[in-house]
Coordinates of C-alpha atoms and ligand atoms in Angstrom, one line a residue:
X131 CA -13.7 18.4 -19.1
X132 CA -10.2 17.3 -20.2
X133 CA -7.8 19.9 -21.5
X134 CA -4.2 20.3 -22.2
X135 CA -2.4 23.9 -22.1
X136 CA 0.0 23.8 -24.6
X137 CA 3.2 26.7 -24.9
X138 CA 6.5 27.8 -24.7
X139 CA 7.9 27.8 -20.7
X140 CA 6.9 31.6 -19.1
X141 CA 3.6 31.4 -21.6
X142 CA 1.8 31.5 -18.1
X143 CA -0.2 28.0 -18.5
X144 CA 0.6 27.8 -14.7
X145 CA -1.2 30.5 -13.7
X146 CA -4.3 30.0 -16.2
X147 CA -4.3 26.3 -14.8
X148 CA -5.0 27.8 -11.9
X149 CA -8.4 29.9 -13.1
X150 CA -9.5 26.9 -15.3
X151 CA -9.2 24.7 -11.8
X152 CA -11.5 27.3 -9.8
X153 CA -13.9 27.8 -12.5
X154 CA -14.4 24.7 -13.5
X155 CA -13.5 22.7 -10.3
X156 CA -11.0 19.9 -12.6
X157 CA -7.6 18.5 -11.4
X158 CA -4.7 20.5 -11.9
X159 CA -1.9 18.2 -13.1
X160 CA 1.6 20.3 -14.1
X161 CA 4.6 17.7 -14.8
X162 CA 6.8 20.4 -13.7
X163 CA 5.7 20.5 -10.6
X164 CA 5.3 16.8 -10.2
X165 CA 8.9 16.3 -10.9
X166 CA 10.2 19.1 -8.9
X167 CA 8.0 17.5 -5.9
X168 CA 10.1 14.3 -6.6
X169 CA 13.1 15.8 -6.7
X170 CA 12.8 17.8 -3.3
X171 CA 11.7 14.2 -1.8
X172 CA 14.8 12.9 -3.2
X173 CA 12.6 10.2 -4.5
X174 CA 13.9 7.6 -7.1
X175 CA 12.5 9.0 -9.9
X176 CA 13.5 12.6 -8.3
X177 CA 17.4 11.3 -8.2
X178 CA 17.1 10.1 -11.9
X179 CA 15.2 13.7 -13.2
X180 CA 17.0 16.2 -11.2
X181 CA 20.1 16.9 -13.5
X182 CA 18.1 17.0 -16.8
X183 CA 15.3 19.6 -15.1
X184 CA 18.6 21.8 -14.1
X185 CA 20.0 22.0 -17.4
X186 CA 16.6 22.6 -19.0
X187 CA 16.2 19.8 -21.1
X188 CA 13.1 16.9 -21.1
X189 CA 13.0 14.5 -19.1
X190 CA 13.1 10.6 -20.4
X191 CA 9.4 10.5 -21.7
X192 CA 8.7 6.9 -19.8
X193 CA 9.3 8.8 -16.4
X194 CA 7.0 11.7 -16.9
X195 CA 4.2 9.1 -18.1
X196 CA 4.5 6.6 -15.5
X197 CA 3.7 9.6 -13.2
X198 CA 0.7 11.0 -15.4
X199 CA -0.9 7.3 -15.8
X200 CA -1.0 7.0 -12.4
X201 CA -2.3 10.4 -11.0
X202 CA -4.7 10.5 -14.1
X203 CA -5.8 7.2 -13.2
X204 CA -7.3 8.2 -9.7
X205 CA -10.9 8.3 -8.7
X206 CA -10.5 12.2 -8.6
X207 CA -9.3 12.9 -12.4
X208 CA -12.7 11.5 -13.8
X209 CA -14.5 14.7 -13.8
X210 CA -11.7 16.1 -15.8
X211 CA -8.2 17.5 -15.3
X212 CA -6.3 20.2 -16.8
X213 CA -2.5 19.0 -18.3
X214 CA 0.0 21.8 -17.9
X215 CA 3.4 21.1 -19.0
X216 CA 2.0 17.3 -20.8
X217 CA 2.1 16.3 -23.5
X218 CA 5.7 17.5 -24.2
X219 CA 6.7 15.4 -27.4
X220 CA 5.0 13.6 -30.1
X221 CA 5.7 10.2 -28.2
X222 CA 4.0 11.7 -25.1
X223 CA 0.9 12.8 -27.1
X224 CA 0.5 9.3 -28.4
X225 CA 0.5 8.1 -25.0
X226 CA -2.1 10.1 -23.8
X227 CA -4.2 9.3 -26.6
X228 CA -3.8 5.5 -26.1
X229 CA -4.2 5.9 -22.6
X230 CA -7.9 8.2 -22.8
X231 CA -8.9 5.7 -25.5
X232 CA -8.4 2.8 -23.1
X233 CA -11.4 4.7 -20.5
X234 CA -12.8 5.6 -23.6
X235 CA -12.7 9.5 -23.2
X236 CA -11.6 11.9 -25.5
X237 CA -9.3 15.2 -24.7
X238 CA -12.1 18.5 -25.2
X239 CA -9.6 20.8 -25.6
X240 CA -5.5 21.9 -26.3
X241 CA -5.5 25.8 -25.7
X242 CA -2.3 27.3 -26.9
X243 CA -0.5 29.8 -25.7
X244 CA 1.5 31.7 -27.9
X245 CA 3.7 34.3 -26.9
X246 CA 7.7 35.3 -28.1
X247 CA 10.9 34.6 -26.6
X248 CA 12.0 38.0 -25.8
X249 CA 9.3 38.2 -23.6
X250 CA 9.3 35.1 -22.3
X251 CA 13.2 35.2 -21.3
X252 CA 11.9 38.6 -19.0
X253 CA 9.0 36.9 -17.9
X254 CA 11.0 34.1 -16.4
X255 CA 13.8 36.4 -15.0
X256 CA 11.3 38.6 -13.5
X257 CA 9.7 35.6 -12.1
X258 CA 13.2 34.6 -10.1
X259 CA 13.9 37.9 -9.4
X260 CA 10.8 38.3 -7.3
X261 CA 10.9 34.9 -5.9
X262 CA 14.3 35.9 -4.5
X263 CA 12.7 39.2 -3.1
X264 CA 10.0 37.2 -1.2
X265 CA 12.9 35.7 0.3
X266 CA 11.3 32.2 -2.1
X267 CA 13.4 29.6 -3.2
X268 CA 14.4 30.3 -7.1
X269 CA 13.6 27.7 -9.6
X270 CA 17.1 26.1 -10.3
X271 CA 16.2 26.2 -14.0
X272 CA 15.0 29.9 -14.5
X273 CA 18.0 31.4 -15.3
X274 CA 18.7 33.4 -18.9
X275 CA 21.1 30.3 -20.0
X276 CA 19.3 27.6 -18.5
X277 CA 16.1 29.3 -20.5
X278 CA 17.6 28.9 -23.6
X279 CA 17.9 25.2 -23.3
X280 CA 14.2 25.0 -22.7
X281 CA 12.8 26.9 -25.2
X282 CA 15.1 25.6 -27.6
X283 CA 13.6 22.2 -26.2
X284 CA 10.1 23.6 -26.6
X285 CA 10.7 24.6 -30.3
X286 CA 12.2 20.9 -31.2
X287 CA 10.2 18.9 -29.3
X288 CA 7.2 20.3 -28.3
X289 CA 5.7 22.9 -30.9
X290 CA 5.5 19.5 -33.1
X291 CA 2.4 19.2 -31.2
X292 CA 0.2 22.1 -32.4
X293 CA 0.3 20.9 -35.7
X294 CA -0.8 17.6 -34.2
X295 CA -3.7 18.7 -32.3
X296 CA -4.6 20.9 -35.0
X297 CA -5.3 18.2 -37.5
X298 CA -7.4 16.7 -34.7
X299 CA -9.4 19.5 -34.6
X300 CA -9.1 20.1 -30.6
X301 CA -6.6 23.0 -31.0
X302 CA -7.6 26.1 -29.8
X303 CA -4.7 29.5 -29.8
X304 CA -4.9 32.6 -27.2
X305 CA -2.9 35.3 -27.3
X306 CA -0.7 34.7 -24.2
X307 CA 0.9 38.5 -24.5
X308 CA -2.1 40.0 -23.2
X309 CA -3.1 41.0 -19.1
X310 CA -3.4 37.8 -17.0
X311 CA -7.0 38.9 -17.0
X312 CA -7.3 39.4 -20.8
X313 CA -5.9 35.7 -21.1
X314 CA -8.3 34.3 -19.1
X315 CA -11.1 35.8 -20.8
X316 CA -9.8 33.7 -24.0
X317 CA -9.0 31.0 -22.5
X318 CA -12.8 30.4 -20.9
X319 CA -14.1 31.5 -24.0
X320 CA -11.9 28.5 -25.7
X321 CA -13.0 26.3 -23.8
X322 CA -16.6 27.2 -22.9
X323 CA -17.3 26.0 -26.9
Ligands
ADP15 P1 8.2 25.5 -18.0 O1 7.0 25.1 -18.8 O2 8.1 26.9 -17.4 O3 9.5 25.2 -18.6 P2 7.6 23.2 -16.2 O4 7.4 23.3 -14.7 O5 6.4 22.8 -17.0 O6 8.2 24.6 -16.7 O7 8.8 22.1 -16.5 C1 10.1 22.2 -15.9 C2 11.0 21.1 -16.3 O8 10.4 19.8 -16.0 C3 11.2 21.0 -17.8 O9 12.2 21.8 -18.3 C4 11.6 19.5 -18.0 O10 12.9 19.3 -17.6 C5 10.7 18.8 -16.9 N1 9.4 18.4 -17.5 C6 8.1 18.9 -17.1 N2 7.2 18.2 -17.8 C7 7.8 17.4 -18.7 C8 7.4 16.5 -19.7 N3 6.1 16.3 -20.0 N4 8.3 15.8 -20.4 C9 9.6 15.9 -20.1 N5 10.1 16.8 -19.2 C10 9.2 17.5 -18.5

């Protein structure tokens, strides 16, 4: 199964990345994390990505999909994967296409999760708050002004892509507002289709 969780940053596709990869026992892939990995290595690519993660804006799309290619690539994505935070822009989504048509696969699924900004501002406050309780490191981009960059990123580059996966017929909307639980019911039932 190959799915991509599509939504503005705090929608929670990390954490219902998580349930489809138990359930279904598929690859998690999240860009994110990927490139925060890099950076904390102080990796070439990490050096080149750290300052645009910071200030909240996308990465150059070649860097994020020389990193997808290759993990997608692996003997251990072909029983599926679940993308979380990729595709990002139109470009990317092209890319992805080109590259599942090469292996001659198809994406099953794009499960959006829609939710509004008020909410999603707290919801990524909240989440730094209690990473700095747990005595966790805090993400260097959730902060309120660094948020606005992002999901003024998400709104001009990325929401371009529901319409695009809706004329494909693989788009599939949940109601990210609801419990964690709640959304996970939706989700499976998405996907389970
Ligand atoms: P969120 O969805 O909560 O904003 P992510 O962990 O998915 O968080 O992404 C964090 C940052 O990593 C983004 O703001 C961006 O700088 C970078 N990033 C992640 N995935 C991509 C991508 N596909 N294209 C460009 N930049 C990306």
């Amino acid at each position: 199964m190959r799915i991509v969780l599509l939504g503005p940053p705090g929608a929670g596709k990390g954490t219902q990345a998580q349930r489809i990869v138990e359930k279904f026992g598929i690859l998690h892939l999240s860009t994110g994390e990927m490139l925060r990995a890099a950076v904390q290595k102080e990796s070439g690519i990490g050096r080149k990505v750290k300052q645009f993660m910071a200030e909240g804006r996308l990465v150059p799309d070649d860097l994020v999909i020389a990193a997808v290619n290759e993990r997608i690539s692996q003997p251990d994505a072909e029983p599926g994967f679940v993308l979380d935070g990729f595709p990002r822009t139109i470009s990317q989504a092209v890319t992805l296409d080109d590259l599942l048509n090469k292996e001659a696969v198809e994406l099953d699924h794009v499960v959006e999760l829609q939710a509004d900004e008020e909410i999603l501002l707290d919801r990524i406050l909240t989440r730094a708050q209690e990473a700095k309780d747990r005595g966790h490191g805090v993400r260097a981009d959730d902060n309120r002004e660094t948020m606005k960059v992002r999901l003024e990123a998400y709104k001009e580059q990325t929401a371009p892509l529901i319409e695009y996966y809706r004329s494909k017929g693989v788009l599939r909307s949940v109601d990210g507002l609801q419990t964690i639980d709640a959304v996970t019911h939706d989700v499976f039932q998405a996907i389970d289709k």
